[in-house]
Structure formats: structure tokens, C-alpha cells
Amino acid sequence: MSQSAPPPQHPSAQPEAQSQPQPQPQPVDGNPYAQQQTDGAPYAPQPGAVPPPPAPGVPYGAVPAPVPARNNVGLGLMAAAVAAVVAAGVYGAVIGLTKHEIGWAAVGVGFLVGLAAGRLGGRNPVLPVASAALSLGSVYIGQLVGEAMIGAKETGLSFSELFFQHFDVVQAAWKADADPLTFVFFAIAAYVAFTGAKKAAL
């Protein structure tokens, strides 16, 4: 007695539920970044990315504090006075040796006085005016020193004797030799001292 063979079995197909793609879980509250991992930095810079520029007003490095302006009137006046005495001696020696008033020497007097006042005294507005006044005195004393040196050669007296014991004679000789160019040298020295003190101020 023949038995009927069972129908051929087709390859077992996966369930329909497995053959279709599984739906992805929806973001929580509509936030697409809710499912990101939180164990690392979510916004870590990618390799080769350019870092963002610093915030406005934030310097790249520490800026050194500005050097405070020097303002020491006493020290400036003292330095200018010492420079005026030294310049008067040098200026007088130039006149005594050459028997002439030289313009660059008057410029040097003003420059030296103004430089000393500005460098050591600072930007105080009193110093340029004081430098101009001191340079006038320095030029005047220098010219008297030159007159005394010339007079000492002509009279046979020593310089110190003629300058300190016969100062009126030295002044009379200066007045007799003074000319308009003499006062031009005064003006040059005062101007150079005034501007030099301003430019040399720290």
C-alpha cells in the first residue's frame, strides 16, 4: 500500500517580523542628541580642526604693566643745577682758550642742562622752564669765566684772584665785550634746554 509523500519543504523563511528592519527608537521629547553617549565630550574637536579665536578683549598673553612716569621735581632741579655748573665751566674754558664765543658751545650748555633735568626729573612741567632759566645762568657764568681767563693772561693775575676778588672788573669787561651775538647765544641755550627737558623726560 503506497503512502503519499509529504509535500517538499521550502527553505524556512525568517519570520516577517525579522525580515523587516526594526524601527529606530525615537528621540526623547524631539531632541536628536538625547541618545548620544555621555561618557565622553560630545563636542570634542576633530583632528585638524582650527581652535576658535579668543573672546574679544582677552589678550593672548600677559601684557606687562606700563612703566609709571617719573615725576621727581627735586631730583630734576638738582641734576639740572649740577649740569649748569659743569657746563658753565666748560663753556668758560672754551671762551678763555679761543677768545671767541662759539655757538655750538651754547647749544651744548642747553642740551646738557635739559637732558639732566628731563632724565632724572620726569615730565613735570616745571622742569623745562627751570632748565631754560638755569641754562641762561650757565651761559652768563661761562662767559664771565672766559673773561676772567682772558684777563688773567693779560694782567698776570691768577684766575681765582681775578674772578673772586675782582669780580666787578670781570663784569665790566663782559659788558664792554657784549654784542647782539652774545644775547643770541643766551636765547639758543634757553631754547635747547627747554625742548631738551621735554624730549628727555621719561
Coordinates of N, CA and C in Angstrom, one line a residue:
M1 N 0.8 -1.2 0.0 CA 0.0 0.0 0.0 C 0.9 1.2 0.0
S2 N 0.7 2.0 -1.1 CA 1.6 3.2 -1.2 C 1.2 4.3 -0.3
Q3 N 2.2 5.0 0.2 CA 2.0 6.2 1.1 C 2.3 7.4 0.3
S4 N 1.4 8.3 0.6 CA 1.7 9.7 -0.1 C 2.8 10.4 0.6
A5 N 3.8 10.8 -0.3 CA 4.9 11.6 0.3 C 4.5 13.0 0.7
P6 N 5.1 13.4 1.7 CA 4.7 14.8 2.2 C 5.2 15.9 1.1
P7 N 4.5 16.9 1.0 CA 5.0 17.9 0.1 C 6.4 18.4 0.4
P8 N 7.2 18.8 -0.6 CA 8.6 19.3 -0.3 C 8.5 20.5 0.6
Q9 N 9.5 20.5 1.4 CA 9.6 21.7 2.4 C 10.4 22.8 1.7
H10 N 9.9 24.0 1.7 CA 10.6 25.1 1.2 C 11.6 25.6 2.3
P11 N 12.6 26.3 1.9 CA 13.6 26.8 2.9 C 12.8 27.7 3.9
S12 N 13.1 27.4 5.1 CA 12.4 28.1 6.2 C 12.7 29.6 6.0
A13 N 11.7 30.3 5.9 CA 11.8 31.8 5.8 C 11.8 32.4 7.2
Q14 N 12.5 33.4 7.3 CA 12.5 34.1 8.6 C 11.2 34.7 8.8
P15 N 10.8 34.8 10.0 CA 9.6 35.5 10.3 C 9.5 36.8 9.7
E16 N 8.4 37.2 9.4 CA 8.2 38.5 8.7 C 8.7 39.6 9.6
A17 N 8.6 39.4 10.9 CA 9.0 40.5 11.8 C 10.5 40.6 11.7
Q18 N 11.3 39.5 11.5 CA 12.7 39.6 11.4 C 13.2 40.1 10.1
S19 N 12.5 39.8 9.0 CA 12.9 40.2 7.7 C 12.7 41.7 7.5
Q20 N 11.9 42.4 8.2 CA 11.7 43.8 8.0 C 12.6 44.5 9.0
P21 N 13.2 45.7 8.6 CA 14.1 46.5 9.5 C 13.3 46.9 10.8
Q22 N 14.0 46.9 11.9 CA 13.5 47.3 13.1 C 13.4 48.8 13.2
P23 N 12.3 49.3 13.7 CA 12.2 50.8 13.8 C 13.2 51.3 14.8
Q24 N 13.8 52.5 14.5 CA 14.8 53.1 15.5 C 14.0 53.8 16.6
P25 N 14.6 53.8 17.7 CA 13.9 54.5 18.8 C 13.9 56.0 18.6
Q26 N 12.7 56.5 18.8 CA 12.5 58.0 18.6 C 13.2 58.8 19.7
P27 N 13.7 60.0 19.3 CA 14.3 60.9 20.3 C 13.4 61.3 21.4
V28 N 13.9 61.4 22.5 CA 13.1 61.8 23.7 C 12.7 63.3 23.5
D29 N 11.5 63.6 23.6 CA 11.0 65.0 23.5 C 11.5 65.7 22.3
G30 N 11.7 65.0 21.2 CA 12.1 65.6 19.9 C 13.5 66.0 19.9
N31 N 14.4 65.7 20.9 CA 15.8 66.1 20.9 C 16.6 65.1 20.2
P32 N 17.3 65.4 19.1 CA 18.0 64.4 18.3 C 19.3 64.0 19.0
Y33 N 19.8 64.8 20.0 CA 21.0 64.5 20.7 C 20.8 63.8 22.1
A34 N 19.6 63.4 22.3 CA 19.3 62.8 23.6 C 19.9 61.4 23.7
Q35 N 20.2 60.7 22.5 CA 20.7 59.4 22.6 C 22.2 59.3 22.5
Q36 N 22.9 60.5 22.5 CA 24.3 60.5 22.5 C 24.9 60.0 23.7
Q37 N 26.1 59.4 23.6 CA 26.8 58.9 24.8 C 27.2 60.0 25.7
T38 N 27.2 59.9 26.9 CA 27.6 60.9 27.9 C 28.9 60.6 28.6
D39 N 29.5 59.5 28.2 CA 30.8 59.2 28.9 C 31.9 60.0 28.3
G40 N 31.8 60.7 27.2 CA 32.9 61.5 26.6 C 32.4 62.8 26.3
A41 N 33.2 63.7 25.8 CA 32.8 65.0 25.4 C 32.1 65.0 24.1
P42 N 30.8 65.4 24.1 CA 30.0 65.3 22.8 C 30.5 66.2 21.7
Y43 N 31.1 67.3 22.1 CA 31.6 68.3 21.2 C 33.1 68.3 21.1
A44 N 33.8 67.2 21.3 CA 35.3 67.2 21.2 C 35.7 67.7 19.9
P45 N 36.8 68.5 19.8 CA 37.3 68.9 18.5 C 37.8 67.8 17.7
Q46 N 37.5 67.8 16.4 CA 38.0 66.8 15.5 C 39.5 67.1 15.2
P47 N 40.2 66.0 14.8 CA 41.6 66.2 14.4 C 41.7 67.2 13.3
G48 N 42.7 68.1 13.4 CA 42.9 69.1 12.4 C 42.0 70.3 12.4
A49 N 41.1 70.3 13.4 CA 40.2 71.5 13.5 C 40.9 72.7 14.0
V50 N 40.5 73.9 13.5 CA 41.1 75.1 14.0 C 40.4 75.6 15.2
P51 N 41.2 75.9 16.3 CA 40.6 76.3 17.6 C 39.9 77.7 17.4
P52 N 38.8 77.9 18.1 CA 38.1 79.2 18.0 C 39.0 80.3 18.4
P53 N 38.8 81.5 17.9 CA 39.6 82.7 18.3 C 39.2 83.1 19.8
P54 N 40.1 83.7 20.5 CA 39.8 84.1 21.9 C 38.7 85.2 21.9
A55 N 38.1 85.3 23.0 CA 37.0 86.2 23.2 C 37.5 87.7 23.0
P56 N 36.7 88.6 22.5 CA 37.2 89.9 22.3 C 37.6 90.5 23.7
G57 N 38.7 91.2 23.6 CA 39.2 91.9 24.8 C 40.1 91.0 25.7
V58 N 40.3 89.7 25.3 CA 41.1 88.8 26.1 C 42.5 88.7 25.3
P59 N 43.6 89.1 25.9 CA 44.9 89.1 25.2 C 45.4 87.7 25.2
Y60 N 46.3 87.4 24.2 CA 46.9 86.1 24.0 C 47.8 85.8 25.2
G61 N 48.5 86.8 25.7 CA 49.5 86.6 26.8 C 49.4 87.7 27.8
A62 N 50.1 87.6 28.8 CA 50.1 88.6 29.8 C 50.8 89.9 29.3
V63 N 50.1 91.0 29.4 CA 50.7 92.3 29.0 C 51.4 92.9 30.2
P64 N 52.7 93.3 30.0 CA 53.4 93.9 31.1 C 52.8 95.2 31.5
A65 N 52.8 95.5 32.7 CA 52.3 96.8 33.2 C 53.1 98.0 32.7
P66 N 52.5 99.1 32.3 CA 53.3 100.2 31.8 C 54.2 100.8 32.9
V67 N 55.3 101.3 32.5 CA 56.2 101.9 33.4 C 55.7 103.2 33.9
P68 N 55.5 103.4 35.2 CA 55.0 104.7 35.6 C 55.9 105.8 35.3
A69 N 55.3 107.0 34.9 CA 56.0 108.1 34.6 C 56.8 108.7 35.8
R70 N 58.0 109.0 35.5 CA 58.8 109.6 36.6 C 58.4 111.1 36.8
N71 N 58.3 111.4 38.1 CA 57.9 112.8 38.4 C 58.6 113.2 39.7
N72 N 59.9 113.5 39.6 CA 60.6 113.9 40.8 C 61.3 115.3 40.5
V73 N 60.5 116.3 40.9 CA 61.0 117.7 40.6 C 62.3 118.0 41.3
G74 N 62.4 117.6 42.6 CA 63.6 117.9 43.4 C 64.8 117.3 42.7
L75 N 64.8 116.1 42.4 CA 65.9 115.4 41.7 C 66.2 116.1 40.4
G76 N 65.2 116.4 39.6 CA 65.4 117.0 38.3 C 66.1 118.4 38.5
L77 N 65.6 119.2 39.4 CA 66.2 120.5 39.6 C 67.7 120.4 40.1
M78 N 67.9 119.4 41.0 CA 69.3 119.3 41.5 C 70.2 118.8 40.3
A79 N 69.8 117.9 39.5 CA 70.6 117.5 38.4 C 70.8 118.6 37.4
A80 N 69.8 119.4 37.1 CA 70.0 120.5 36.2 C 70.9 121.5 36.7
A81 N 70.9 121.8 38.1 CA 71.8 122.8 38.7 C 73.2 122.3 38.6
V82 N 73.5 121.0 38.8 CA 74.8 120.5 38.7 C 75.3 120.5 37.3
A83 N 74.4 120.2 36.4 CA 74.8 120.2 34.9 C 75.1 121.7 34.5
A84 N 74.4 122.6 35.1 CA 74.6 124.0 34.7 C 76.0 124.5 35.2
V85 N 76.3 124.1 36.4 CA 77.7 124.5 36.9 C 78.8 123.9 36.0
V86 N 78.6 122.6 35.7 CA 79.7 121.9 34.9 C 79.7 122.5 33.5
A87 N 78.6 122.8 32.9 CA 78.5 123.4 31.6 C 79.1 124.8 31.6
A88 N 78.9 125.5 32.6 CA 79.4 126.9 32.7 C 81.0 126.9 32.7
G89 N 81.5 125.9 33.5 CA 83.0 125.8 33.5 C 83.6 125.4 32.1
V90 N 82.9 124.5 31.5 CA 83.4 124.0 30.2 C 83.2 125.2 29.1
Y91 N 82.1 125.8 29.2 CA 81.8 126.9 28.2 C 82.8 128.1 28.5
G92 N 83.1 128.4 29.7 CA 84.1 129.4 30.0 C 85.5 129.0 29.6
A93 N 85.8 127.8 29.7 CA 87.2 127.4 29.3 C 87.3 127.5 27.8
V94 N 86.2 127.1 27.0 CA 86.2 127.3 25.6 C 86.5 128.7 25.2
I95 N 85.7 129.7 25.8 CA 85.9 131.1 25.5 C 87.3 131.6 25.9
G96 N 87.8 131.1 27.1 CA 89.1 131.6 27.5 C 90.2 131.1 26.6
L97 N 90.1 129.9 26.1 CA 91.1 129.3 25.2 C 91.1 129.9 23.8
T98 N 89.9 130.1 23.3 CA 89.7 130.6 21.9 C 89.5 132.1 21.8
K99 N 89.2 132.7 22.9 CA 88.9 134.1 22.9 C 87.7 134.5 22.0
H100 N 86.8 133.5 21.8 CA 85.6 133.7 21.0 C 84.4 133.0 21.6
E101 N 83.3 133.5 21.4 CA 82.0 132.9 21.8 C 81.6 131.9 20.6
I102 N 81.4 130.7 20.9 CA 81.1 129.7 19.9 C 79.7 129.2 20.1
G103 N 78.9 129.2 19.0 CA 77.5 128.8 19.0 C 77.3 127.4 19.5
W104 N 78.0 126.4 19.0 CA 77.8 125.1 19.4 C 78.0 124.9 20.9
A105 N 78.9 125.7 21.5 CA 79.1 125.6 22.9 C 77.9 126.0 23.7
A106 N 77.2 127.0 23.3 CA 75.9 127.4 23.9 C 74.9 126.4 23.7
V107 N 74.8 125.7 22.6 CA 73.9 124.6 22.3 C 74.2 123.5 23.3
G108 N 75.5 123.2 23.5 CA 75.8 122.1 24.4 C 75.4 122.4 25.8
V109 N 75.5 123.7 26.2 CA 75.1 124.0 27.6 C 73.6 123.7 27.8
G110 N 72.8 124.2 26.8 CA 71.3 124.0 26.9 C 71.0 122.5 26.9
F111 N 71.7 121.8 26.0 CA 71.4 120.4 25.9 C 71.7 119.6 27.1
L112 N 72.8 119.9 27.7 CA 73.3 119.2 28.9 C 72.3 119.5 30.1
V113 N 71.9 120.7 30.3 CA 71.0 121.1 31.4 C 69.6 120.4 31.2
G114 N 69.1 120.5 30.0 CA 67.8 119.9 29.7 C 67.8 118.4 29.8
L115 N 68.8 117.8 29.3 CA 68.9 116.3 29.4 C 68.9 115.9 30.9
A116 N 69.7 116.5 31.7 CA 69.8 116.1 33.1 C 68.5 116.3 33.8
A117 N 67.8 117.4 33.5 CA 66.5 117.7 34.2 C 65.4 116.7 33.7
G118 N 65.4 116.4 32.4 CA 64.3 115.5 31.9 C 64.6 114.1 32.3
R119 N 65.8 113.6 32.3 CA 66.1 112.2 32.5 C 65.8 111.9 34.0
L120 N 66.2 112.7 34.9 CA 66.1 112.4 36.3 C 64.9 113.0 37.0
G121 N 64.3 114.0 36.4 CA 63.1 114.7 37.0 C 61.8 114.2 36.4
G122 N 61.7 113.8 35.2 CA 60.5 113.3 34.6 C 59.8 114.4 33.8
R123 N 58.4 114.2 33.8 CA 57.6 115.0 32.9 C 57.0 116.2 33.6
N124 N 57.4 116.6 34.7 CA 56.9 117.7 35.4 C 57.0 119.0 34.6
P125 N 56.0 119.8 34.4 CA 56.1 121.0 33.5 C 57.0 122.1 34.1
V126 N 57.4 122.0 35.4 CA 58.3 123.0 35.9 C 59.7 122.8 35.4
L127 N 60.1 121.6 35.1 CA 61.4 121.3 34.7 C 61.9 122.0 33.4
P128 N 61.1 122.0 32.4 CA 61.6 122.7 31.2 C 61.8 124.2 31.4
V129 N 61.0 124.8 32.2 CA 61.1 126.3 32.5 C 62.4 126.5 33.3
A130 N 62.5 125.6 34.3 CA 63.7 125.7 35.2 C 65.0 125.5 34.4
S131 N 64.9 124.5 33.5 CA 66.1 124.2 32.7 C 66.5 125.4 31.8
A132 N 65.5 126.1 31.2 CA 65.8 127.3 30.4 C 66.5 128.4 31.3
A133 N 65.9 128.6 32.5 CA 66.5 129.6 33.4 C 67.9 129.3 33.8
L134 N 68.1 128.0 34.2 CA 69.5 127.6 34.6 C 70.5 127.7 33.4
S135 N 70.0 127.4 32.2 CA 70.9 127.5 31.1 C 71.3 128.9 30.8
L136 N 70.4 129.9 31.1 CA 70.8 131.3 30.9 C 71.9 131.7 31.9
G137 N 71.7 131.2 33.2 CA 72.7 131.5 34.2 C 74.0 130.8 33.9
S138 N 73.9 129.6 33.3 CA 75.1 128.9 33.0 C 75.9 129.6 31.9
V139 N 75.2 130.1 30.9 CA 75.9 130.8 29.8 C 76.5 132.1 30.3
Y140 N 75.8 132.8 31.2 CA 76.3 134.0 31.7 C 77.6 133.8 32.6
I141 N 77.5 132.8 33.5 CA 78.7 132.5 34.3 C 79.9 132.0 33.4
G142 N 79.5 131.2 32.4 CA 80.6 130.7 31.5 C 81.3 131.9 30.8
Q143 N 80.5 132.8 30.4 CA 81.1 134.0 29.7 C 82.0 134.8 30.7
L144 N 81.6 134.9 31.9 CA 82.4 135.6 32.9 C 83.7 134.8 33.2
V145 N 83.6 133.5 33.2 CA 84.8 132.7 33.4 C 85.7 132.9 32.2
G146 N 85.2 132.9 31.0 CA 86.0 133.2 29.9 C 86.7 134.5 30.0
E147 N 86.0 135.6 30.4 CA 86.6 136.9 30.6 C 87.7 136.9 31.6
A148 N 87.4 136.2 32.7 CA 88.4 136.1 33.7 C 89.7 135.4 33.3
M149 N 89.5 134.3 32.5 CA 90.7 133.6 31.9 C 91.5 134.5 31.0
I150 N 90.8 135.3 30.2 CA 91.5 136.2 29.2 C 92.2 137.3 30.0
G151 N 91.4 137.8 31.0 CA 92.0 138.9 31.8 C 93.2 138.4 32.6
A152 N 93.2 137.2 33.1 CA 94.3 136.7 33.9 C 95.6 136.6 33.0
K153 N 95.4 136.3 31.7 CA 96.6 136.2 30.8 C 97.1 137.6 30.6
E154 N 96.2 138.6 30.5 CA 96.7 139.9 30.2 C 97.3 140.7 31.4
T155 N 96.8 140.4 32.6 CA 97.2 141.2 33.8 C 98.2 140.5 34.6
G156 N 98.4 139.2 34.4 CA 99.4 138.5 35.2 C 98.8 138.0 36.5
L157 N 97.5 138.3 36.8 CA 96.9 137.8 38.0 C 96.4 136.3 37.8
S158 N 96.2 135.7 38.9 CA 95.7 134.3 38.8 C 94.2 134.4 38.5
F159 N 93.7 133.3 37.9 CA 92.3 133.3 37.6 C 91.4 133.4 38.8
S160 N 91.7 132.7 39.9 CA 90.9 132.7 41.1 C 91.0 134.1 41.7
E161 N 92.1 134.8 41.7 CA 92.2 136.1 42.3 C 91.4 137.1 41.5
L162 N 91.4 137.0 40.2 CA 90.7 138.0 39.4 C 89.2 137.7 39.4
F163 N 88.8 136.4 39.5 CA 87.4 136.1 39.4 C 86.7 136.3 40.7
F164 N 87.3 136.0 41.8 CA 86.7 136.1 43.1 C 87.0 137.4 43.9
Q165 N 88.1 138.0 43.7 CA 88.4 139.2 44.4 C 88.2 140.5 43.5
H166 N 88.1 140.3 42.2 CA 87.8 141.5 41.4 C 86.7 141.1 40.4
F167 N 85.6 140.6 41.0 CA 84.5 140.2 40.2 C 83.9 141.4 39.4
D168 N 83.9 142.6 40.0 CA 83.3 143.7 39.4 C 84.1 144.1 38.1
V169 N 85.4 143.9 38.2 CA 86.2 144.2 37.0 C 85.8 143.2 35.8
V170 N 85.6 141.9 36.2 CA 85.2 140.9 35.2 C 83.9 141.3 34.6
Q171 N 82.9 141.7 35.4 CA 81.6 142.1 34.9 C 81.7 143.3 34.0
A172 N 82.6 144.2 34.3 CA 82.7 145.4 33.5 C 83.3 145.0 32.1
A173 N 84.3 144.1 32.1 CA 84.9 143.6 30.9 C 83.8 142.9 30.1
W174 N 82.9 142.1 30.7 CA 81.9 141.4 30.0 C 80.9 142.4 29.3
K175 N 80.5 143.4 30.0 CA 79.6 144.4 29.4 C 80.3 145.1 28.3
A176 N 81.6 145.4 28.4 CA 82.3 146.1 27.3 C 82.4 145.2 26.0
D177 N 82.5 143.9 26.2 CA 82.7 143.0 25.1 C 81.3 142.4 24.6
A178 N 80.2 142.6 25.3 CA 78.9 142.0 24.9 C 78.5 142.7 23.6
D179 N 77.9 141.9 22.7 CA 77.3 142.4 21.5 C 76.0 141.6 21.2
P180 N 75.2 142.0 20.2 CA 74.0 141.2 19.9 C 74.2 139.7 19.8
L181 N 75.3 139.3 19.3 CA 75.5 137.8 19.2 C 75.6 137.2 20.6
T182 N 76.1 137.9 21.5 CA 76.1 137.4 22.9 C 74.7 137.0 23.4
F183 N 73.7 137.8 23.1 CA 72.4 137.5 23.6 C 71.7 136.5 22.7
V184 N 72.2 136.3 21.5 CA 71.7 135.2 20.7 C 72.1 133.9 21.3
F185 N 73.3 133.8 21.8 CA 73.7 132.6 22.5 C 72.9 132.3 23.7
F186 N 72.5 133.3 24.4 CA 71.6 133.1 25.6 C 70.3 132.5 25.1
A187 N 69.7 133.0 24.0 CA 68.4 132.5 23.5 C 68.6 131.1 23.0
I188 N 69.7 130.8 22.4 CA 69.9 129.4 21.9 C 70.0 128.4 23.0
A189 N 70.7 128.8 24.0 CA 70.9 127.9 25.2 C 69.5 127.6 25.9
A190 N 68.8 128.7 26.1 CA 67.5 128.6 26.8 C 66.5 127.7 26.0
Y191 N 66.5 127.9 24.7 CA 65.6 127.1 23.8 C 65.9 125.6 23.8
V192 N 67.2 125.4 23.7 CA 67.7 124.0 23.6 C 67.4 123.3 25.0
A193 N 67.6 124.0 26.1 CA 67.3 123.4 27.4 C 65.9 123.1 27.6
F194 N 65.0 124.1 27.1 CA 63.6 123.9 27.3 C 63.1 122.7 26.5
T195 N 63.4 122.6 25.2 CA 63.0 121.5 24.4 C 63.7 120.2 24.8
G196 N 64.9 120.3 25.2 CA 65.6 119.1 25.6 C 65.0 118.4 26.8
A197 N 64.6 119.2 27.8 CA 64.0 118.7 29.0 C 62.7 118.0 28.7
K198 N 61.9 118.5 27.7 CA 60.7 117.8 27.3 C 60.9 116.5 26.6
K199 N 61.9 116.5 25.7 CA 62.2 115.3 24.9 C 62.8 114.2 25.8
A200 N 63.6 114.6 26.7 CA 64.4 113.6 27.5 C 63.6 113.1 28.7
A201 N 62.4 113.7 29.0 CA 61.6 113.2 30.1 C 61.1 111.8 29.9
L202 N 61.1 111.0 31.0 CA 60.7 109.6 31.0 C 59.4 109.5 31.6

